[in-house]
Coordinates of C-alpha atoms in Angstrom, one line a residue:
X1489 CA 33.9 -124.5 -42.9
X1490 CA 32.8 -121.0 -43.6
X1491 CA 31.4 -120.7 -40.0
X1492 CA 34.8 -121.8 -38.6
X1493 CA 36.6 -119.1 -40.6
X1494 CA 34.1 -116.5 -39.2
X1495 CA 34.7 -117.6 -35.7
X1496 CA 38.4 -117.5 -36.1
X1497 CA 38.3 -114.1 -37.8
X1498 CA 36.1 -112.6 -35.1
X1499 CA 37.8 -114.1 -32.1
X1500 CA 40.5 -111.4 -31.8
X1501 CA 37.7 -108.7 -31.8
X1502 CA 36.0 -110.3 -28.8
X1503 CA 39.3 -110.7 -26.9
X1504 CA 40.2 -107.0 -27.6
X1505 CA 36.7 -105.8 -26.6
X1506 CA 37.2 -107.6 -23.2
X1507 CA 40.6 -105.9 -22.7
X1508 CA 39.1 -102.5 -22.9
X1509 CA 36.6 -103.0 -20.1
X1510 CA 37.4 -101.1 -16.9
X1511 CA 37.6 -103.3 -13.9
X1512 CA 35.4 -102.4 -10.9
X1513 CA 37.2 -99.8 -8.8
X1514 CA 38.8 -101.1 -5.7
X1515 CA 39.0 -99.5 -2.2
X1516 CA 40.7 -96.2 -2.0
X1517 CA 43.6 -96.0 0.4
X1518 CA 44.3 -92.7 2.2
X1519 CA 47.9 -91.9 2.9
X1520 CA 48.7 -88.9 5.1
X1521 CA 52.2 -87.5 4.9
X1522 CA 53.5 -85.0 7.4
X1523 CA 56.8 -83.5 8.4
X1524 CA 58.6 -85.2 11.3
X1525 CA 57.6 -83.5 14.6
X1526 CA 54.4 -81.9 13.0
X1527 CA 51.1 -82.3 14.8
X1528 CA 49.1 -85.4 13.7
X1529 CA 46.5 -84.8 10.9
X1530 CA 42.9 -85.4 12.0
X1531 CA 41.0 -87.3 9.4
X1532 CA 37.2 -87.0 9.1
X1533 CA 36.8 -90.6 10.3
X1534 CA 38.9 -89.9 13.4
X1535 CA 37.0 -86.7 14.1
X1536 CA 33.6 -88.5 13.9
X1537 CA 34.9 -91.4 16.1
X1538 CA 36.1 -88.9 18.7
X1539 CA 32.8 -86.9 18.7
X1540 CA 29.7 -89.1 18.5
X1541 CA 27.5 -85.9 18.5
X1542 CA 29.0 -84.8 15.3
X1543 CA 28.5 -88.3 13.8
X1544 CA 24.8 -88.0 14.8
X1545 CA 24.5 -84.6 13.2
X1546 CA 26.2 -85.9 10.0
X1547 CA 23.7 -88.8 9.9
X1548 CA 20.9 -86.3 10.3
X1549 CA 22.2 -84.0 7.6
X1550 CA 22.3 -87.0 5.2
X1551 CA 18.8 -88.1 6.2
X1552 CA 17.5 -84.6 5.9
X1553 CA 18.3 -84.8 2.1
X1554 CA 14.9 -86.3 1.7
X1555 CA 13.3 -83.3 3.5
X1556 CA 15.2 -80.8 1.4
X1557 CA 12.8 -81.3 -1.5
X1558 CA 10.4 -79.1 0.5
X1559 CA 12.4 -77.4 3.3
X1560 CA 15.4 -75.1 3.1
X1561 CA 18.0 -75.0 5.9
X1562 CA 20.1 -72.0 4.8
X1563 CA 19.8 -68.6 6.5
X1564 CA 17.8 -66.3 4.3
X1565 CA 16.8 -69.0 1.8
X1566 CA 13.2 -68.8 0.6
X1567 CA 10.5 -71.1 1.9
X1568 CA 9.6 -73.9 -0.4
X1569 CA 6.6 -76.3 -0.2
X1570 CA 7.5 -76.3 3.5
X1571 CA 9.0 -73.5 5.6
X1572 CA 12.7 -72.8 5.9
X1573 CA 13.8 -74.7 9.1
X1574 CA 16.8 -72.6 10.1
X1575 CA 16.3 -71.8 13.8
X1576 CA 13.1 -73.9 14.1
X1577 CA 14.0 -75.6 17.4
X1578 CA 12.5 -73.6 20.2
X1579 CA 10.3 -71.6 17.9
X1580 CA 6.5 -71.7 18.0
X1581 CA 4.8 -73.8 15.3
X1582 CA 3.5 -71.7 12.5
X1583 CA 5.9 -68.9 13.1
X1584 CA 8.3 -68.8 10.1
X1585 CA 7.7 -65.5 8.3
X1586 CA 6.3 -65.6 4.8
X1587 CA 5.0 -69.2 5.0
X1588 CA 1.3 -70.0 4.6
X1589 CA 0.7 -72.6 7.3
X1590 CA -2.4 -74.6 7.7
X1591 CA -4.9 -73.4 10.3
X1592 CA -4.4 -76.6 12.2
X1593 CA -0.6 -76.0 12.6
X1594 CA -1.0 -72.3 13.5
X1595 CA -3.6 -73.3 16.2
X1596 CA -1.6 -76.2 17.6
X1597 CA 0.1 -74.2 20.3
X1598 CA 3.3 -76.3 19.9
X1599 CA 6.8 -75.1 20.5
X1600 CA 9.2 -77.1 18.5
X1601 CA 11.2 -79.0 21.1
X1602 CA 13.1 -82.2 20.3
X1603 CA 10.2 -84.2 21.7
X1604 CA 7.5 -82.3 19.7
X1605 CA 9.6 -82.6 16.5
X1606 CA 10.0 -86.3 17.2
X1607 CA 6.3 -87.0 17.4
X1608 CA 5.5 -84.7 14.5
X1609 CA 8.1 -86.2 12.2
X1610 CA 7.0 -89.7 13.1
X1611 CA 3.4 -89.0 11.9
X1612 CA 2.5 -85.4 11.0
X1613 CA -1.2 -86.0 10.4
X1614 CA -1.6 -87.9 13.7
X1615 CA 0.2 -85.2 15.7
X1616 CA -1.6 -82.3 14.1
X1617 CA -4.8 -83.4 12.2
X1618 CA -5.3 -81.1 9.3
X1619 CA -1.7 -80.2 8.7
X1620 CA -0.7 -79.7 5.1
X1621 CA 2.5 -81.7 5.6
X1622 CA 1.4 -84.9 3.9
X1623 CA 4.8 -86.4 3.2
X1624 CA 8.0 -86.8 5.0
X1625 CA 7.1 -89.1 8.0
X1626 CA 10.1 -90.9 9.3
X1627 CA 9.2 -94.2 10.9
X1628 CA 12.7 -95.0 12.1
X1629 CA 13.3 -93.5 15.6
X1630 CA 17.1 -93.4 15.2
X1631 CA 16.8 -91.5 11.9
X1632 CA 14.3 -89.0 13.5
X1633 CA 16.8 -88.4 16.3
X1634 CA 19.6 -87.8 13.8
X1635 CA 17.4 -85.3 11.8
X1636 CA 16.5 -83.5 15.1
X1637 CA 20.2 -83.3 16.1
X1638 CA 20.9 -81.8 12.7
X1639 CA 18.0 -79.3 13.1
X1640 CA 19.3 -78.4 16.6
X1641 CA 22.8 -77.9 15.2
X1642 CA 21.6 -75.4 12.5
X1643 CA 19.5 -73.7 15.2
X1644 CA 22.5 -73.2 17.3
X1645 CA 24.6 -71.7 14.5

């Protein structure tokens, strides 16, 4: 009998505790309001759909987040564990001022074209034996292409 009284007495607490739980958030709907006759508003999704190159660059920027632990991509930012990669496309390997490159990379004779970056990012140690870049290989070809497109975009700017 005492147990039944405890169950009855505690039941409202369990019910109230469940009421306070936040439900999982649902999808967010975007509503764009404009004045009649005004030019249509371009959303980010519409801009990406109309420009596949910008979509690839956006994918590359997102994928580059893993690389940013070692590499900066802002003009004037200091080198980290790896060199700052602003303007790297078209530049000779081992040519970023103030970065202590491995002898192997400095002697490679490589100019960082899209093709050279692709093979280096795929497997740095195989491309340049003796490089000090020991992490950061990207096995997925599409992801490498996106990162290279992003690097090209920050070289152009």
